Short mmCIF file of C-alpha atoms in Angstrom, two decimals:
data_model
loop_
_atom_site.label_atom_id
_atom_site.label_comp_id
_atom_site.label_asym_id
_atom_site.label_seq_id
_atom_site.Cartn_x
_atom_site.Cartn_y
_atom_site.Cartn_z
CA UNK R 11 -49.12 -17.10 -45.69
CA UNK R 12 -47.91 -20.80 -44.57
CA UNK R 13 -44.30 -22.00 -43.87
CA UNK R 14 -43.15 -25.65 -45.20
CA UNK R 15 -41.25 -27.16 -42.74
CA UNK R 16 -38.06 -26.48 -44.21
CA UNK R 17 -38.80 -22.72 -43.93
CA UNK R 18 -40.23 -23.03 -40.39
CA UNK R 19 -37.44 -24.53 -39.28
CA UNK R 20 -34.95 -21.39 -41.14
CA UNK R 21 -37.21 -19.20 -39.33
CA UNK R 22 -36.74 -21.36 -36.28
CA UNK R 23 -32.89 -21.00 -36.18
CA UNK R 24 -32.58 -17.20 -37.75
CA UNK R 25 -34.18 -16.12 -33.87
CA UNK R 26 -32.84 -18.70 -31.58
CA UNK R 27 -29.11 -17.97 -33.06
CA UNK R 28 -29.19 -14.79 -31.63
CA UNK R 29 -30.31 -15.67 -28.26
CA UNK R 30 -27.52 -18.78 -28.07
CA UNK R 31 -24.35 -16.05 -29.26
CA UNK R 32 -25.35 -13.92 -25.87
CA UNK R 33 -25.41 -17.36 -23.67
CA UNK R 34 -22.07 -19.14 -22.69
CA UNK R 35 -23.68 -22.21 -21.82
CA UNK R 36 -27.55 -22.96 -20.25
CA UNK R 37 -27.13 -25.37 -17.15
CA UNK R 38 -29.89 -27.04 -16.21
CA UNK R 39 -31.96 -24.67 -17.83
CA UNK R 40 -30.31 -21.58 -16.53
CA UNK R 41 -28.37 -19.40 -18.93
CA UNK R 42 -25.08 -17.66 -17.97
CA UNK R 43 -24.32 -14.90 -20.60
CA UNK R 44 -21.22 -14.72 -22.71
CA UNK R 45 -20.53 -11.21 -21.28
CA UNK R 46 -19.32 -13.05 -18.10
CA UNK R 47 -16.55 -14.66 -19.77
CA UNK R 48 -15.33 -11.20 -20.98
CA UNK R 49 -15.05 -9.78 -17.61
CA UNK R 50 -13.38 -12.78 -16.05
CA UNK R 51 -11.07 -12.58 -19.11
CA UNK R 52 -10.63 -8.89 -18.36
CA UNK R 53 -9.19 -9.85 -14.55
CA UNK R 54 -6.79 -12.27 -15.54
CA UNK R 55 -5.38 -10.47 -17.78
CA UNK R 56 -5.05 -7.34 -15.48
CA UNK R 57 -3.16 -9.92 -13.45
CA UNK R 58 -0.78 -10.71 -15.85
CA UNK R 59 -2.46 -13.78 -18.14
CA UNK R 60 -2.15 -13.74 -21.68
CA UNK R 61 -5.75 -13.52 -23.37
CA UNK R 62 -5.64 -16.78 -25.58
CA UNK R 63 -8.04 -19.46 -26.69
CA UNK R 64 -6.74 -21.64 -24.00
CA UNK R 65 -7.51 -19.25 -21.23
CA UNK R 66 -10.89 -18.88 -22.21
CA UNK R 67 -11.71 -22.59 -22.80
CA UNK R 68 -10.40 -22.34 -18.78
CA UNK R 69 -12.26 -19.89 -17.87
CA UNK R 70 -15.93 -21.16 -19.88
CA UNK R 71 -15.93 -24.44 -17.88
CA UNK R 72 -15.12 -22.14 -14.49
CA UNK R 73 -17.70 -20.25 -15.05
CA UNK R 74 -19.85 -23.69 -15.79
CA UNK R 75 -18.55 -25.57 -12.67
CA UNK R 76 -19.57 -22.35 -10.89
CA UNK R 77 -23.24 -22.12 -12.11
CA UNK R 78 -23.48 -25.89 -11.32
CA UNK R 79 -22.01 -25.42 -7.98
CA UNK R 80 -24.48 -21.80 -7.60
CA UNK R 81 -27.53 -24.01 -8.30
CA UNK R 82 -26.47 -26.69 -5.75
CA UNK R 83 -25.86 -24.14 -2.55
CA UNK R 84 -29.33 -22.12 -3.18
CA UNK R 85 -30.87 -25.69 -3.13
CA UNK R 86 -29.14 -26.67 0.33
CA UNK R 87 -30.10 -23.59 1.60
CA UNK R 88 -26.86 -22.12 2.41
CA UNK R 89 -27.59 -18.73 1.21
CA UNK R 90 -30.15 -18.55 4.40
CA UNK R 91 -27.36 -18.94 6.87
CA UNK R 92 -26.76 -15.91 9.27
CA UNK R 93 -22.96 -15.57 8.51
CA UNK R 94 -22.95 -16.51 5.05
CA UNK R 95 -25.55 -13.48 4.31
CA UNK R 96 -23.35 -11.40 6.70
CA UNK R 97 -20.33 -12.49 4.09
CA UNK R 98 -22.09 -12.08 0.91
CA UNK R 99 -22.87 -8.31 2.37
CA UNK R 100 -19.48 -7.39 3.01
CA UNK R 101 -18.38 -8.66 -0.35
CA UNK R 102 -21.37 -6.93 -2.07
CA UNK R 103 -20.02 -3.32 0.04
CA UNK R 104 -16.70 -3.78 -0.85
CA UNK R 105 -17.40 -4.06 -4.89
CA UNK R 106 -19.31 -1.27 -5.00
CA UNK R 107 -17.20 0.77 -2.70
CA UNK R 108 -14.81 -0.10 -5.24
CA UNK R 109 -16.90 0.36 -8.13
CA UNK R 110 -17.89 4.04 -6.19
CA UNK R 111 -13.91 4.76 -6.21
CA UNK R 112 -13.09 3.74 -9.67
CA UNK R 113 -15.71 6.21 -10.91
CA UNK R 114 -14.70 9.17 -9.05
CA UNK R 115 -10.82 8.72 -9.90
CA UNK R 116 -11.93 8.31 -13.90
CA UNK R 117 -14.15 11.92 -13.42
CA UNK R 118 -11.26 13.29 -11.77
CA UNK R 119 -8.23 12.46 -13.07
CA UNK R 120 -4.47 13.27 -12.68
CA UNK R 121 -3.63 16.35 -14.84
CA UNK R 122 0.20 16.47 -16.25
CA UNK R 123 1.02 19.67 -14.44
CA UNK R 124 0.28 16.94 -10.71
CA UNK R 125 2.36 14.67 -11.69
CA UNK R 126 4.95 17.40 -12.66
CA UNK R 127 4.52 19.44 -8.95
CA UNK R 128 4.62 15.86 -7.33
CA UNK R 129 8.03 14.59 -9.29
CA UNK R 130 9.38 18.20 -8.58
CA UNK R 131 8.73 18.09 -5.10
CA UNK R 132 9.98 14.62 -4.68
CA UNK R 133 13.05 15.68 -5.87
CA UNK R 134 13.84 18.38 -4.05
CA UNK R 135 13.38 16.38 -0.80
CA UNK R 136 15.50 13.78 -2.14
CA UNK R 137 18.38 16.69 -2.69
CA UNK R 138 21.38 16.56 -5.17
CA UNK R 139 23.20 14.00 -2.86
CA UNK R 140 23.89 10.65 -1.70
CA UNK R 141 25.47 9.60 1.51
CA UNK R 142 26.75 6.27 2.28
CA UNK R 143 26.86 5.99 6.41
CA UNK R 144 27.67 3.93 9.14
CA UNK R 145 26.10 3.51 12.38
CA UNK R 146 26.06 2.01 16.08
CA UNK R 147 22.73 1.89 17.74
CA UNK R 148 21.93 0.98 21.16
CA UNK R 149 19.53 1.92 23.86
CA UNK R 150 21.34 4.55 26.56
CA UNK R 151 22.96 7.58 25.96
CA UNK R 152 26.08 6.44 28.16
CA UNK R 153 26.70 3.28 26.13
CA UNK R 154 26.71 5.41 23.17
CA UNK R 155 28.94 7.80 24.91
CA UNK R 156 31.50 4.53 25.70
CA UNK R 157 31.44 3.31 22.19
CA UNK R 158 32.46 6.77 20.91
CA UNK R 159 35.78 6.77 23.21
CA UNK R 160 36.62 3.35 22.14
CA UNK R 161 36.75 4.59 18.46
CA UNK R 162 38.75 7.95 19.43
CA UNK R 163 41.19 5.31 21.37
CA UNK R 164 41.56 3.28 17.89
CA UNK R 165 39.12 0.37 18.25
CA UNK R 166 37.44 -0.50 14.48
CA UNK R 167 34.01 1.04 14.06
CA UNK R 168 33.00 -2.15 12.03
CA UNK R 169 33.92 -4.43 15.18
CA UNK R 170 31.98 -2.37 17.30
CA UNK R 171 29.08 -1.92 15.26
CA UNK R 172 28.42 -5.67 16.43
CA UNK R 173 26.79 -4.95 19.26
CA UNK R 174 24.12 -2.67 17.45
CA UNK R 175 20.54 -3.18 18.17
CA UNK R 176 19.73 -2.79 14.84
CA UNK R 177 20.49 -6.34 13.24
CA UNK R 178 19.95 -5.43 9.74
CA UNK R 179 23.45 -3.38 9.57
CA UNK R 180 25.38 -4.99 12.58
CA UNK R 181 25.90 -7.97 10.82
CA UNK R 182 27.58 -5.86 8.09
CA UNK R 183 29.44 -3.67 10.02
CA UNK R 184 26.82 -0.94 10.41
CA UNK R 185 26.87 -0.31 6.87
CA UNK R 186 23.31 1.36 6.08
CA UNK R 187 24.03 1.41 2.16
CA UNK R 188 23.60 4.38 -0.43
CA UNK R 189 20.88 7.38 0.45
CA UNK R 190 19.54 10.69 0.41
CA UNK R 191 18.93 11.93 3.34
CA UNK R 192 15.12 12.21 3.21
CA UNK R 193 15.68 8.37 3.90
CA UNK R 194 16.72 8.85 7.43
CA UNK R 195 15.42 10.79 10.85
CA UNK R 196 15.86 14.67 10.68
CA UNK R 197 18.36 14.52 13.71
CA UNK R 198 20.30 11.39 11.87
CA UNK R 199 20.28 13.12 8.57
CA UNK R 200 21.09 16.52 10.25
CA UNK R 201 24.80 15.15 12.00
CA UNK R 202 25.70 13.02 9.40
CA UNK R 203 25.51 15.61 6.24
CA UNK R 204 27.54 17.01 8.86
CA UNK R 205 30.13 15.40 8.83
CA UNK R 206 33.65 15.01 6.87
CA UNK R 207 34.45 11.83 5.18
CA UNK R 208 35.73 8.95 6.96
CA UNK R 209 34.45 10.75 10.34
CA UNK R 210 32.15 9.90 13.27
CA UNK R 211 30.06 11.72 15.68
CA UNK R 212 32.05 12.05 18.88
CA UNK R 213 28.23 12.55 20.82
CA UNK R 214 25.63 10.24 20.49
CA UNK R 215 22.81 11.31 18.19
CA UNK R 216 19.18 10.34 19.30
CA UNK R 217 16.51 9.39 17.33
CA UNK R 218 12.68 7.61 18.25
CA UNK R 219 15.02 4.41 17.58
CA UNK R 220 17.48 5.14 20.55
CA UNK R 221 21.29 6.84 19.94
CA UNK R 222 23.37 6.49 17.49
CA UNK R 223 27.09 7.22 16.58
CA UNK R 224 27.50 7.86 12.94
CA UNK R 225 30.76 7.41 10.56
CA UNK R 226 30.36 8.95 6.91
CA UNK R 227 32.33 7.27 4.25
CA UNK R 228 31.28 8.72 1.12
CA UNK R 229 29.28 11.53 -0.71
CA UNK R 230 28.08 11.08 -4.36
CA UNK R 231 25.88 12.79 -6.56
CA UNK R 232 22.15 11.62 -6.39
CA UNK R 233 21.05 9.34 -9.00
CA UNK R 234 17.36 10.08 -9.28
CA UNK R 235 14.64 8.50 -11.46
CA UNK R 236 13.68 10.49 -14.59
CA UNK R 237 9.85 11.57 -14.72
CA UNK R 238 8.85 8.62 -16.69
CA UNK R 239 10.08 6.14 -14.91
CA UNK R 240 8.56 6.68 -11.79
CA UNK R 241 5.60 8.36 -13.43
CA UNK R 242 2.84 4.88 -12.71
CA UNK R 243 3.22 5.52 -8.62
CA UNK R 244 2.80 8.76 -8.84
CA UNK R 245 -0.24 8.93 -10.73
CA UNK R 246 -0.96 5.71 -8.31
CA UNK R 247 -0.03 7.88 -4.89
CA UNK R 248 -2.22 11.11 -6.45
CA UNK R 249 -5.52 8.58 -7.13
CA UNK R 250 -5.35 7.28 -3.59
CA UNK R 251 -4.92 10.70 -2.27
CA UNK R 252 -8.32 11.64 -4.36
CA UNK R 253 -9.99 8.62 -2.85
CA UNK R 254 -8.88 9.17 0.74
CA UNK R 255 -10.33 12.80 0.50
CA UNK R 256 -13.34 11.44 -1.52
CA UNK R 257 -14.35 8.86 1.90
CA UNK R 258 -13.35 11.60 4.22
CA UNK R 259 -15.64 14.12 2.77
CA UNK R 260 -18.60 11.11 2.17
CA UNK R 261 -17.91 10.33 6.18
CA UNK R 262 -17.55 14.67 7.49
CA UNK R 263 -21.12 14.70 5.44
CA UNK R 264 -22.90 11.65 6.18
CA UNK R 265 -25.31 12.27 9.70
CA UNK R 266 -23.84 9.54 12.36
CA UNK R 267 -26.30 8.75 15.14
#
C-alpha cells in the first residue's frame, strides 16, 4: 500500500500530536513535559494562588526560563562544584524525607475518635474558667516582699507594676489579659485561682521567671473553641506527632557506627 502526500502527511501529524500534548515546550531540543506545569500549578495554589489561565501562562515561561537557564549551568560546569553537589544533596534528602513523611501520615491517618480524645483533653486542661490577673515581676524575693507592703500601705498596684521586669505588661499596668490557667506556671496559676477578686498575694510567688505578686480582678466563664473550629491543628499537631515517632523509630532501628 502507498501514501500520497496528503495522506503521509495526516499520518505524519495523527502521531506527532500526541507526543507535542505531553511536552510544554522543547528548548533547544530538550522537551519539558506538560505534567510539570501541573505540579507547579498544584504549589501555588496550596499557597494561596488562584488556578487561572494567567497563572499558568506565568508559570509555562518559568518553567521555560528555567530549562534555558538548566541547560546553561550543566554547560559551565557548575553542577561539578564541591558545594553545589553538597547543596543539590541536601535538597534531594529533604524532598524525599518529605515525600517519606507524606506517605506514612496518608497510610496512617487521624481517626475521628483522636481528634475527639485530643479536643476533650484540651479542654479539660483549659478548665471552665477564665482569669484576668495582674502582676509585678522582679528578680529577688525581698524586692517582691517590699512591693507587697507598699500595696498593703495603699500605694496603686498599676504604679508599681512599672518597675516589672517583664515589659510586655509593665507598660500596661501589669495587666496580663484574659486566660485559663493552663496559660500560666503551675505555682502562678496555683495562688492566683486562689485568690478573691480585687486581691493580691501578700508573699511573693516564684516561678523559673523570678517572683511575682499577683492581683486578680475578674473570673469569667471560659469561652472555648467548638470542635470544628479548632479541628485543622489538631489533626495538624496528631500528624506531626505520627512523624516524630515515625523518625524516632527509623533512628532507635537504624545501626549507627
Amino acid at each position: 500500500m502507498t501514501f500520497k502526500p496528503a495522506h503521509l502527511l495526516v499520518v505524519l501529524l495523527a502521531t506527532a500530536l500526541p507526543a507535542l500534548a505531553q511536552n510544554l515546550a522543547v528548548v533547544n531540543g530538550k522537551a519539558i513535559p506538560s505534567s510539570r506545569v501541573d505540579a507547579m500549578v498544584k504549589q501555588l495554589t496550596a499557597q494561596g494562588q488562584q488556578d487561572s489561565p494567567q497563572l499558568r501562562a506565568m508559570v509555562k515561561q518559568e518553567l521555560i526560563n528555567r530549562e534555558v537557564l538548566m541547560q546553561e549551568a550543566e554547560k559551565s560546569g557548575v553542577a561539578s562544584n564541591p558545594e553545589v553537589k553538597n547543596q543539590l544533596e541536601i535538597a534531594r534528602q529533604s524532598l524525599l524525607i518529605r515525600a517519606l513523611m507524606i506517605e506514612h501520615v496518608k497510610k496512617n491517618p487521624v481517626t475521628d475518635a483522636e481528634i475527639q480524645a485530643e479536643y476533650d483533653k484540651a479542654k479539660a486542661q483549659a478548665g471552665d474558667k477564665e482569669y484576668h490577673a495582674y502582676h509585678i515581676l522582679v528578680d529577688k524575693e525581698d524586692e517582691a516582699k517590699a512591693i507587697i507592703s507598699k500595696l498593703k500601705a495603699g500605694a496603686k498596684f498599676e504604679e508599681l507594676a512599672k518597675q516589672s521586669k517583664d515589659a510586655g505588661s509593665a507598660s500596661k499596668g501589669g495587666d496580663l489579659d484574659w486566660a485559663s490557667p493552663a496559660a500560666w506556671d503551675p505555682a502562678f496559676s496555683q495562688a492566683m485561682t486562689a485568690l478573691q477578686k480585687g486581691q493580691f498575694t501578700e508573699t511573693p510567688v516564684k516561678t523559673q521567671f523570678g517572683f511575682h505578686i499577683i492581683k486578680l480582678d475578674d473570673v469569667r466563664a471560659a469561652k472555648f473553641p467548638t470542635l470544628e473550629e479548632v479541628k485543622p491543628q489538631i489533626v495538624d499537631g496528631l500528624q506531626q506527632q505520627r512523624v516524630q515517632i515515625y523518625q524516632q523509630a527509623l533512628v532507635k532501628k537504624a545501626k549507627v557506627q
